[in-house]
Short mmCIF file of N, CA and C in Angstrom, two decimals:
data_model
loop_
_atom_site.label_atom_id
_atom_site.label_comp_id
_atom_site.label_asym_id
_atom_site.label_seq_id
_atom_site.Cartn_x
_atom_site.Cartn_y
_atom_site.Cartn_z
N MET A 1 -12.02 10.70 -25.82
CA MET A 1 -10.69 11.27 -25.79
C MET A 1 -9.70 10.20 -26.22
N GLY A 2 -9.10 10.39 -27.37
CA GLY A 2 -8.14 9.43 -27.87
C GLY A 2 -6.74 9.72 -27.36
N VAL A 3 -5.92 8.70 -27.40
CA VAL A 3 -4.53 8.84 -26.98
C VAL A 3 -3.68 8.65 -28.23
N SER A 4 -2.85 9.63 -28.54
CA SER A 4 -2.04 9.54 -29.76
C SER A 4 -0.88 8.57 -29.56
N LYS A 5 -0.34 8.10 -30.67
CA LYS A 5 0.79 7.18 -30.61
C LYS A 5 2.01 7.86 -30.00
N GLU A 6 2.14 9.17 -30.26
CA GLU A 6 3.27 9.90 -29.69
C GLU A 6 3.17 9.94 -28.16
N GLU A 7 1.95 10.11 -27.64
CA GLU A 7 1.76 10.12 -26.19
C GLU A 7 2.05 8.74 -25.60
N ILE A 8 1.62 7.70 -26.30
CA ILE A 8 1.87 6.34 -25.82
C ILE A 8 3.36 6.05 -25.83
N LYS A 9 4.05 6.45 -26.90
CA LYS A 9 5.50 6.24 -26.98
C LYS A 9 6.20 7.01 -25.86
N HIS A 10 5.73 8.23 -25.60
CA HIS A 10 6.34 9.03 -24.53
C HIS A 10 6.14 8.37 -23.17
N LEU A 11 4.92 7.90 -22.90
CA LEU A 11 4.66 7.20 -21.64
C LEU A 11 5.50 5.93 -21.52
N ALA A 12 5.63 5.21 -22.63
CA ALA A 12 6.44 3.98 -22.63
C ALA A 12 7.90 4.32 -22.34
N GLU A 13 8.38 5.40 -22.94
CA GLU A 13 9.77 5.80 -22.72
C GLU A 13 9.99 6.19 -21.26
N LEU A 14 9.04 6.94 -20.70
CA LEU A 14 9.14 7.31 -19.28
C LEU A 14 9.12 6.09 -18.38
N SER A 15 8.42 5.05 -18.80
CA SER A 15 8.31 3.83 -18.00
C SER A 15 9.45 2.86 -18.26
N GLY A 16 10.31 3.19 -19.21
CA GLY A 16 11.41 2.29 -19.54
C GLY A 16 10.97 1.09 -20.35
N LEU A 17 9.87 1.22 -21.10
CA LEU A 17 9.35 0.12 -21.91
C LEU A 17 9.61 0.39 -23.38
N THR A 18 9.74 -0.69 -24.14
CA THR A 18 9.88 -0.58 -25.59
C THR A 18 8.85 -1.49 -26.25
N PRO A 19 7.62 -1.02 -26.34
CA PRO A 19 6.57 -1.86 -26.92
C PRO A 19 6.69 -1.97 -28.43
N SER A 20 6.23 -3.08 -28.97
CA SER A 20 6.19 -3.29 -30.41
C SER A 20 5.03 -2.47 -30.99
N PRO A 21 4.98 -2.30 -32.31
CA PRO A 21 3.86 -1.56 -32.91
C PRO A 21 2.49 -2.16 -32.57
N ALA A 22 2.40 -3.47 -32.50
CA ALA A 22 1.13 -4.11 -32.14
C ALA A 22 0.77 -3.79 -30.69
N GLU A 23 1.77 -3.78 -29.82
CA GLU A 23 1.53 -3.46 -28.42
C GLU A 23 1.12 -1.99 -28.26
N LEU A 24 1.66 -1.12 -29.11
CA LEU A 24 1.27 0.29 -29.06
C LEU A 24 -0.22 0.45 -29.32
N GLU A 25 -0.74 -0.30 -30.29
CA GLU A 25 -2.17 -0.24 -30.59
C GLU A 25 -2.99 -0.72 -29.39
N SER A 26 -2.55 -1.84 -28.81
CA SER A 26 -3.26 -2.40 -27.67
C SER A 26 -3.21 -1.44 -26.48
N LEU A 27 -2.05 -0.84 -26.25
CA LEU A 27 -1.92 0.11 -25.15
C LEU A 27 -2.82 1.33 -25.37
N GLY A 28 -2.92 1.76 -26.63
CA GLY A 28 -3.78 2.89 -26.94
C GLY A 28 -5.22 2.59 -26.61
N ASP A 29 -5.67 1.38 -26.97
CA ASP A 29 -7.05 0.98 -26.66
C ASP A 29 -7.27 0.92 -25.14
N ASP A 30 -6.29 0.32 -24.43
CA ASP A 30 -6.41 0.19 -22.98
C ASP A 30 -6.44 1.57 -22.31
N LEU A 31 -5.55 2.46 -22.72
CA LEU A 31 -5.51 3.80 -22.13
C LEU A 31 -6.80 4.57 -22.42
N ALA A 32 -7.35 4.40 -23.61
CA ALA A 32 -8.61 5.07 -23.94
C ALA A 32 -9.74 4.57 -23.04
N LYS A 33 -9.78 3.26 -22.75
CA LYS A 33 -10.80 2.72 -21.86
C LYS A 33 -10.62 3.23 -20.43
N ILE A 34 -9.36 3.30 -19.99
CA ILE A 34 -9.09 3.79 -18.64
C ILE A 34 -9.52 5.25 -18.51
N LEU A 35 -9.17 6.06 -19.49
CA LEU A 35 -9.55 7.48 -19.45
C LEU A 35 -11.06 7.65 -19.53
N ALA A 36 -11.74 6.82 -20.30
CA ALA A 36 -13.20 6.88 -20.37
C ALA A 36 -13.81 6.56 -19.01
N TYR A 37 -13.23 5.58 -18.31
CA TYR A 37 -13.73 5.24 -16.97
C TYR A 37 -13.54 6.41 -16.01
N PHE A 38 -12.38 7.06 -16.07
CA PHE A 38 -12.16 8.21 -15.20
C PHE A 38 -13.13 9.34 -15.53
N ASN A 39 -13.45 9.50 -16.79
CA ASN A 39 -14.44 10.52 -17.15
C ASN A 39 -15.80 10.19 -16.57
N GLN A 40 -16.15 8.91 -16.48
CA GLN A 40 -17.40 8.51 -15.83
C GLN A 40 -17.37 8.90 -14.36
N LEU A 41 -16.22 8.70 -13.72
CA LEU A 41 -16.11 9.05 -12.30
C LEU A 41 -16.24 10.54 -12.09
N ASN A 42 -15.77 11.34 -13.05
CA ASN A 42 -15.88 12.80 -12.94
C ASN A 42 -17.33 13.26 -12.97
N GLU A 43 -18.23 12.46 -13.50
CA GLU A 43 -19.63 12.83 -13.59
C GLU A 43 -20.39 12.61 -12.28
N LEU A 44 -19.80 11.91 -11.33
CA LEU A 44 -20.48 11.63 -10.06
C LEU A 44 -20.59 12.90 -9.23
N ASP A 45 -21.71 13.04 -8.53
CA ASP A 45 -21.93 14.16 -7.63
C ASP A 45 -21.36 13.80 -6.25
N THR A 46 -20.29 14.44 -5.87
CA THR A 46 -19.64 14.14 -4.59
C THR A 46 -19.65 15.36 -3.66
N THR A 47 -20.64 16.22 -3.81
CA THR A 47 -20.65 17.45 -3.02
C THR A 47 -20.80 17.19 -1.52
N ASP A 48 -21.58 16.21 -1.11
CA ASP A 48 -21.79 15.94 0.32
C ASP A 48 -21.00 14.73 0.82
N VAL A 49 -20.03 14.30 0.07
CA VAL A 49 -19.25 13.12 0.44
C VAL A 49 -17.93 13.58 1.06
N GLU A 50 -17.69 13.10 2.28
CA GLU A 50 -16.44 13.43 2.95
C GLU A 50 -15.27 12.68 2.31
N PRO A 51 -14.11 13.31 2.20
CA PRO A 51 -12.95 12.59 1.65
C PRO A 51 -12.57 11.41 2.54
N THR A 52 -12.20 10.31 1.92
CA THR A 52 -11.79 9.12 2.66
C THR A 52 -10.28 8.98 2.58
N PHE A 53 -9.66 9.04 3.73
CA PHE A 53 -8.21 8.88 3.78
C PHE A 53 -7.82 7.47 4.19
N GLN A 54 -8.68 6.82 4.94
CA GLN A 54 -8.41 5.47 5.43
C GLN A 54 -9.74 4.73 5.39
N VAL A 55 -9.79 3.59 4.76
CA VAL A 55 -11.05 2.86 4.66
C VAL A 55 -11.29 1.96 5.86
N TYR A 56 -10.26 1.62 6.60
CA TYR A 56 -10.41 0.78 7.78
C TYR A 56 -10.20 1.64 9.01
N GLU A 57 -10.87 1.27 10.09
CA GLU A 57 -10.69 1.97 11.35
C GLU A 57 -9.39 1.50 11.97
N MET A 58 -8.31 2.10 11.53
CA MET A 58 -6.99 1.72 12.04
C MET A 58 -6.38 2.91 12.77
N GLU A 59 -5.59 2.61 13.77
CA GLU A 59 -4.87 3.66 14.46
C GLU A 59 -3.56 3.07 14.96
N ASN A 60 -2.62 3.95 15.25
CA ASN A 60 -1.33 3.49 15.75
C ASN A 60 -1.48 2.85 17.12
N VAL A 61 -0.75 1.80 17.34
CA VAL A 61 -0.73 1.15 18.64
C VAL A 61 0.54 1.60 19.32
N TRP A 62 0.36 2.35 20.38
CA TRP A 62 1.51 2.89 21.09
C TRP A 62 1.83 2.03 22.29
N ARG A 63 3.08 2.00 22.62
CA ARG A 63 3.50 1.31 23.83
C ARG A 63 4.39 2.26 24.62
N ALA A 64 4.46 2.04 25.89
CA ALA A 64 5.29 2.89 26.74
C ALA A 64 6.77 2.59 26.47
N ASP A 65 7.57 3.65 26.42
CA ASP A 65 9.01 3.48 26.29
C ASP A 65 9.56 3.13 27.67
N GLU A 66 10.08 1.94 27.77
CA GLU A 66 10.63 1.51 29.05
C GLU A 66 12.07 1.08 28.86
N ILE A 67 12.91 1.50 29.76
CA ILE A 67 14.31 1.09 29.72
C ILE A 67 14.42 -0.23 30.47
N VAL A 68 14.90 -1.24 29.75
CA VAL A 68 15.06 -2.56 30.36
C VAL A 68 16.52 -2.70 30.76
N ALA A 69 16.72 -3.02 31.99
CA ALA A 69 18.09 -3.16 32.49
C ALA A 69 18.79 -4.32 31.78
N PHE A 70 20.03 -4.08 31.34
CA PHE A 70 20.82 -5.10 30.66
C PHE A 70 21.82 -5.63 31.66
N GLU A 71 21.85 -6.92 31.83
CA GLU A 71 22.63 -7.52 32.90
C GLU A 71 24.12 -7.70 32.59
N ALA A 72 24.53 -7.50 31.34
CA ALA A 72 25.94 -7.75 31.00
C ALA A 72 26.80 -6.57 31.43
N LYS A 73 28.03 -6.87 31.75
CA LYS A 73 29.00 -5.84 32.12
C LYS A 73 29.92 -5.59 30.94
N ARG A 74 30.54 -4.41 30.93
CA ARG A 74 31.45 -4.04 29.84
C ARG A 74 32.54 -5.09 29.66
N GLU A 75 33.11 -5.56 30.74
CA GLU A 75 34.20 -6.53 30.65
C GLU A 75 33.73 -7.83 29.98
N ASP A 76 32.49 -8.24 30.29
CA ASP A 76 31.95 -9.47 29.70
C ASP A 76 31.76 -9.30 28.20
N LEU A 77 31.27 -8.13 27.79
CA LEU A 77 31.05 -7.89 26.37
C LEU A 77 32.37 -7.76 25.62
N LEU A 78 33.34 -7.10 26.21
CA LEU A 78 34.66 -6.98 25.57
C LEU A 78 35.33 -8.35 25.43
N ALA A 79 35.04 -9.24 26.34
CA ALA A 79 35.62 -10.58 26.27
C ALA A 79 35.05 -11.36 25.08
N LEU A 80 33.87 -11.00 24.60
CA LEU A 80 33.27 -11.68 23.46
C LEU A 80 33.89 -11.24 22.13
N ALA A 81 34.50 -10.05 22.10
CA ALA A 81 35.09 -9.52 20.87
C ALA A 81 36.38 -10.25 20.55
N PRO A 82 36.68 -10.43 19.24
CA PRO A 82 37.92 -11.11 18.88
C PRO A 82 39.16 -10.36 19.36
N GLU A 83 39.05 -9.02 19.40
CA GLU A 83 40.20 -8.22 19.82
C GLU A 83 39.70 -6.92 20.44
N SER A 84 40.35 -6.49 21.52
CA SER A 84 39.99 -5.22 22.15
C SER A 84 41.25 -4.49 22.57
N LYS A 85 41.12 -3.15 22.68
CA LYS A 85 42.26 -2.33 23.07
C LYS A 85 41.71 -1.10 23.78
N ASP A 86 42.29 -0.71 24.87
CA ASP A 86 41.89 0.46 25.64
C ASP A 86 40.40 0.46 25.97
N ASN A 87 39.90 -0.68 26.38
CA ASN A 87 38.51 -0.82 26.82
C ASN A 87 37.51 -0.60 25.67
N GLN A 88 37.95 -0.83 24.41
CA GLN A 88 37.09 -0.70 23.24
C GLN A 88 37.30 -1.90 22.34
N ILE A 89 36.31 -2.19 21.51
CA ILE A 89 36.44 -3.29 20.55
C ILE A 89 37.28 -2.81 19.39
N LYS A 90 38.29 -3.59 19.02
CA LYS A 90 39.18 -3.24 17.92
C LYS A 90 38.63 -3.89 16.64
N VAL A 91 38.47 -3.06 15.61
CA VAL A 91 37.95 -3.53 14.33
C VAL A 91 38.92 -3.15 13.23
N PRO A 92 38.86 -3.82 12.07
CA PRO A 92 39.76 -3.45 10.97
C PRO A 92 39.41 -2.06 10.44
N LYS A 93 40.41 -1.40 9.82
CA LYS A 93 40.18 -0.09 9.21
C LYS A 93 39.17 -0.21 8.10
N VAL A 94 38.31 0.78 7.98
CA VAL A 94 37.30 0.77 6.93
C VAL A 94 37.74 1.63 5.76
N LEU A 95 38.38 2.74 6.02
CA LEU A 95 38.82 3.64 4.96
C LEU A 95 40.22 3.34 4.50
#
């Protein structure tokens, strides 16, 4: 199965690449080899092979959600702010 120059140019354009004419030839050869390899894989008999979604025995490590008491008081935190008003931290306007 050959890959036409128009297909290679289209793939290059989709990829945001601008290959030279020499690179187009090289890409054509590389793509032909890749497609030939995939065709070899299509010939394998995989009727009794289970699909593999994960090759390593990995699983999520869960931890318990625990609320940790925070020792600071509102007044202490407001004292750290450069400016506060009405028991809130005052910040510059964003909009």
